[in-house]
């Protein structure tokens, strides 16, 4: 069974750094792209970027490039999303999603990680 | 910058049929964009409903169907049920690994 298990909720202060994770199981982790998706409170889903764990080839949405860093460690079957300096506007639920083999849709989803940034 | 458009809200009566659409701010949606649809209820992760325009994901009831209508992708729910009340998002695959979400449609069943 394919599963994506995300790290737990975080409460941070503005200016702090953070790295959240998404661990894949039940499939060959290296061979499937993993995307990150943001959902701000009461808002819709936004595609942030995607990474191919085999070679860490990464693509970012223009809206998120330079704001976050997406990485992966295939040895531990885990993808990451990190911030160097959080802002209150980063408060959101973040989902990871595995792309399908043909790459055209999101086939499996993590449960989401709530990040709250507040002073 | 390309924007994916969806109706902000829609309502349908129980047992009724509703069609939600997904368009592009510039151009038409075709099968080459591999439109997909996702259902999300409050507090839950999205659930994949339809991919590659009209293929139902595993376990999705056949009352959900996808198509291209004119210049848009469409999600039709036939025989709507109370638990279909959710937010529905379409995703357009732009190529080079890049995807775009629509703003979502809040469907009310009443």
Coordinates of C-alpha atoms in Angstrom, one line a residue:
Chain A
X1 CA 0.0 0.0 0.0
X2 CA 1.4 3.4 -1.0
X3 CA 1.5 5.8 1.9
X4 CA 2.9 9.3 2.3
X5 CA 3.3 10.2 6.0
X6 CA 4.0 13.8 6.9
X7 CA 5.6 15.2 10.0
X8 CA 3.5 16.7 12.7
X9 CA 2.0 20.2 13.3
X10 CA 4.5 23.0 14.0
X11 CA 4.1 26.3 15.8
X12 CA 6.8 28.8 15.1
X13 CA 7.7 32.5 15.5
X14 CA 8.3 34.8 12.6
X15 CA 11.9 34.7 11.5
X16 CA 12.5 31.1 12.6
X17 CA 13.5 28.3 10.3
X18 CA 11.6 25.1 9.7
X19 CA 11.8 21.9 7.7
X20 CA 8.8 19.6 7.4
X21 CA 8.9 16.1 5.9
X22 CA 7.0 13.6 3.8
X23 CA 8.0 9.9 4.0
X24 CA 7.0 7.6 1.3
X25 CA 6.4 3.8 1.6
X26 CA 4.9 1.0 -0.4
X27 CA 6.6 2.0 -3.6
X28 CA 10.0 2.8 -5.1
X29 CA 10.4 6.2 -3.7
X30 CA 13.2 7.4 -6.0
X31 CA 11.2 6.9 -9.2
X32 CA 8.2 9.2 -8.5
X33 CA 8.0 12.9 -8.4
X34 CA 6.8 14.4 -5.1
X35 CA 4.9 17.7 -5.1
X36 CA 4.2 20.2 -2.3
X37 CA 0.9 22.0 -2.1
X38 CA -0.1 24.8 0.2
X39 CA -3.6 25.6 1.6
X40 CA -3.9 28.8 3.5
X41 CA -6.7 29.0 6.1
X42 CA -10.1 29.0 4.3
X43 CA -8.4 29.1 0.9
X44 CA -7.7 26.8 -2.1
X45 CA -4.9 24.6 -3.0
X46 CA -1.7 26.0 -4.5
X47 CA 1.0 24.0 -6.3
X48 CA 4.4 25.0 -4.8
X49 CA 6.9 22.8 -6.5
X50 CA 8.0 19.3 -7.2
X51 CA 11.1 17.1 -6.9
X52 CA 12.3 13.9 -8.4
X53 CA 14.2 12.0 -5.7
X54 CA 16.5 10.1 -8.0
X55 CA 18.5 13.2 -9.0
X56 CA 16.8 15.9 -6.9
X57 CA 15.6 17.7 -10.1
X58 CA 13.3 20.4 -8.7
X59 CA 10.8 22.7 -10.3
X60 CA 9.2 25.6 -8.4
X61 CA 6.1 27.7 -9.0
X62 CA 7.2 31.3 -9.7
X63 CA 5.1 32.3 -6.6
X64 CA 7.2 30.2 -4.3
X65 CA 10.7 30.2 -5.9
X66 CA 13.1 31.8 -3.5
X67 CA 10.6 31.5 -0.6
X68 CA 11.0 27.8 0.2
X69 CA 13.4 25.0 -0.6
X70 CA 12.3 21.6 -1.7
X71 CA 14.7 18.7 -1.2
X72 CA 14.7 14.9 -0.9
X73 CA 16.8 12.2 0.6
X74 CA 16.2 8.9 -1.2
X75 CA 18.2 6.9 1.3
X76 CA 15.4 7.6 3.9
X77 CA 12.6 7.8 1.4
X78 CA 11.7 11.3 2.5
X79 CA 11.0 14.7 0.8
X80 CA 11.3 18.0 2.6
X81 CA 10.0 21.5 2.5
X82 CA 11.9 24.1 4.3
X83 CA 11.9 27.8 5.2
X84 CA 14.9 29.8 6.3
X85 CA 12.8 32.7 7.8
X86 CA 9.1 32.1 8.4
X87 CA 6.5 34.8 8.0
X88 CA 3.0 35.0 9.5
X89 CA 1.7 34.5 5.9
X90 CA 3.3 31.1 5.8
X91 CA 0.6 29.9 8.2
X92 CA -1.1 27.1 6.2
X93 CA -1.6 23.4 5.8
X94 CA 1.1 21.9 3.6
X95 CA 0.4 18.6 1.7
X96 CA 2.8 16.4 -0.2
X97 CA 1.5 14.4 -3.1
X98 CA 3.0 11.8 -5.3
X99 CA 2.7 12.2 -9.0
X100 CA 1.5 9.3 -11.1
X101 CA 3.9 7.2 -13.1
X102 CA 3.0 9.1 -16.3
X103 CA 3.4 12.3 -14.4
X104 CA 0.1 13.9 -15.2
X105 CA -1.8 13.9 -11.9
X106 CA -1.4 13.6 -8.2
X107 CA -2.2 10.0 -7.3
X108 CA -1.5 9.8 -3.6
X109 CA -1.6 12.5 -0.9
X110 CA -0.1 12.9 2.5
X111 CA -2.3 13.8 5.5
X112 CA -1.0 17.4 5.6
X113 CA 1.1 19.3 8.1
X114 CA -0.3 22.4 9.8
X115 CA 2.3 25.2 10.2
X116 CA 1.3 28.1 12.4
X117 CA 3.6 31.1 12.5
X118 CA 2.7 33.6 15.2
X119 CA 4.5 35.9 17.6
Chain B
X1 CA 0.6 34.3 -16.0
X2 CA -1.9 31.6 -16.7
X3 CA -4.8 31.2 -14.3
X4 CA -7.1 28.2 -14.0
X5 CA -10.7 29.2 -13.6
X6 CA -13.5 27.4 -11.7
X7 CA -16.9 28.5 -10.5
X8 CA -16.5 29.7 -6.9
X9 CA -19.7 27.9 -5.9
X10 CA -22.5 25.7 -7.1
X11 CA -25.5 24.1 -5.6
X12 CA -27.4 20.9 -6.6
X13 CA -30.4 19.1 -5.3
X14 CA -30.1 15.6 -3.9
X15 CA -30.4 13.2 -6.9
X16 CA -29.7 16.0 -9.3
X17 CA -26.9 16.5 -11.9
X18 CA -24.3 19.2 -11.8
X19 CA -21.4 20.0 -14.1
X20 CA -18.4 21.9 -12.7
X21 CA -16.0 23.4 -15.2
X22 CA -12.3 24.2 -15.4
X23 CA -10.9 26.8 -17.9
X24 CA -7.8 28.6 -18.7
X25 CA -7.4 32.4 -18.6
X26 CA -5.6 32.2 -21.9
X27 CA -6.6 29.4 -24.3
X28 CA -8.6 26.3 -24.2
X29 CA -8.3 23.2 -22.0
X30 CA -7.8 20.1 -24.1
X31 CA -6.9 16.5 -23.3
X32 CA -3.2 17.5 -23.9
X33 CA -3.4 19.3 -20.5
X34 CA -4.4 16.0 -18.8
X35 CA -7.0 17.7 -16.5
X36 CA -7.6 16.0 -13.2
X37 CA -10.1 16.6 -10.4
X38 CA -9.9 16.4 -6.7
X39 CA -12.4 16.4 -3.9
X40 CA -11.7 17.9 -0.5
X41 CA -13.9 18.0 2.6
X42 CA -13.0 20.3 5.5
X43 CA -10.0 19.1 7.5
X44 CA -9.2 16.3 5.1
X45 CA -6.5 15.8 2.5
X46 CA -7.7 16.0 -1.1
X47 CA -8.9 12.8 -2.7
X48 CA -8.2 12.1 -6.4
X49 CA -11.4 11.7 -8.4
X50 CA -10.6 11.9 -12.1
X51 CA -7.4 12.0 -14.1
X52 CA -6.4 12.3 -17.7
X53 CA -9.7 14.1 -18.5
X54 CA -12.1 11.2 -17.9
X55 CA -10.5 8.3 -16.0
X56 CA -11.9 7.6 -12.6
X57 CA -9.5 6.9 -9.8
X58 CA -9.8 3.6 -8.0
X59 CA -12.9 3.4 -5.8
X60 CA -14.5 6.5 -7.2
X61 CA -18.3 5.9 -7.9
X62 CA -19.4 6.1 -11.5
X63 CA -21.7 9.0 -10.7
X64 CA -18.5 11.1 -11.2
X65 CA -17.4 11.6 -14.7
X66 CA -15.0 13.9 -16.5
X67 CA -15.0 15.3 -20.0
X68 CA -14.1 18.3 -22.2
X69 CA -17.0 20.6 -22.8
X70 CA -16.3 23.2 -25.4
X71 CA -13.0 24.8 -24.3
X72 CA -13.1 23.6 -20.7
X73 CA -12.6 20.5 -18.7
X74 CA -15.7 19.4 -16.9
X75 CA -16.7 17.3 -13.9
X76 CA -20.2 16.0 -13.9
X77 CA -21.9 14.4 -10.8
X78 CA -25.0 12.5 -11.7
X79 CA -27.4 11.6 -8.9
X80 CA -25.7 13.9 -6.3
X81 CA -25.7 12.7 -2.8
X82 CA -25.4 14.6 0.5
X83 CA -21.8 13.4 1.0
X84 CA -20.8 14.9 -2.3
X85 CA -21.0 18.3 -0.6
X86 CA -17.3 19.3 -0.8
X87 CA -14.8 21.5 -2.5
X88 CA -13.7 20.4 -5.9
X89 CA -10.4 21.4 -7.5
X90 CA -9.2 20.9 -11.0
X91 CA -5.5 20.7 -11.9
X92 CA -4.1 21.4 -15.3
X93 CA -0.7 19.9 -16.2
X94 CA 1.3 22.6 -18.0
X95 CA 4.3 20.3 -18.9
X96 CA 7.9 20.4 -17.6
X97 CA 6.7 19.1 -14.3
X98 CA 4.5 22.1 -13.6
X99 CA 0.9 21.9 -12.5
X100 CA -1.7 24.6 -11.8
X101 CA -4.7 24.3 -9.5
X102 CA -8.0 26.0 -10.1
X103 CA -9.4 28.1 -7.3
X104 CA -11.9 25.4 -6.4
X105 CA -15.6 25.1 -6.5
X106 CA -17.6 24.8 -3.3
X107 CA -20.5 22.4 -4.0
X108 CA -23.6 22.5 -1.8
X109 CA -26.1 19.7 -1.9
X110 CA -29.5 20.9 -0.8

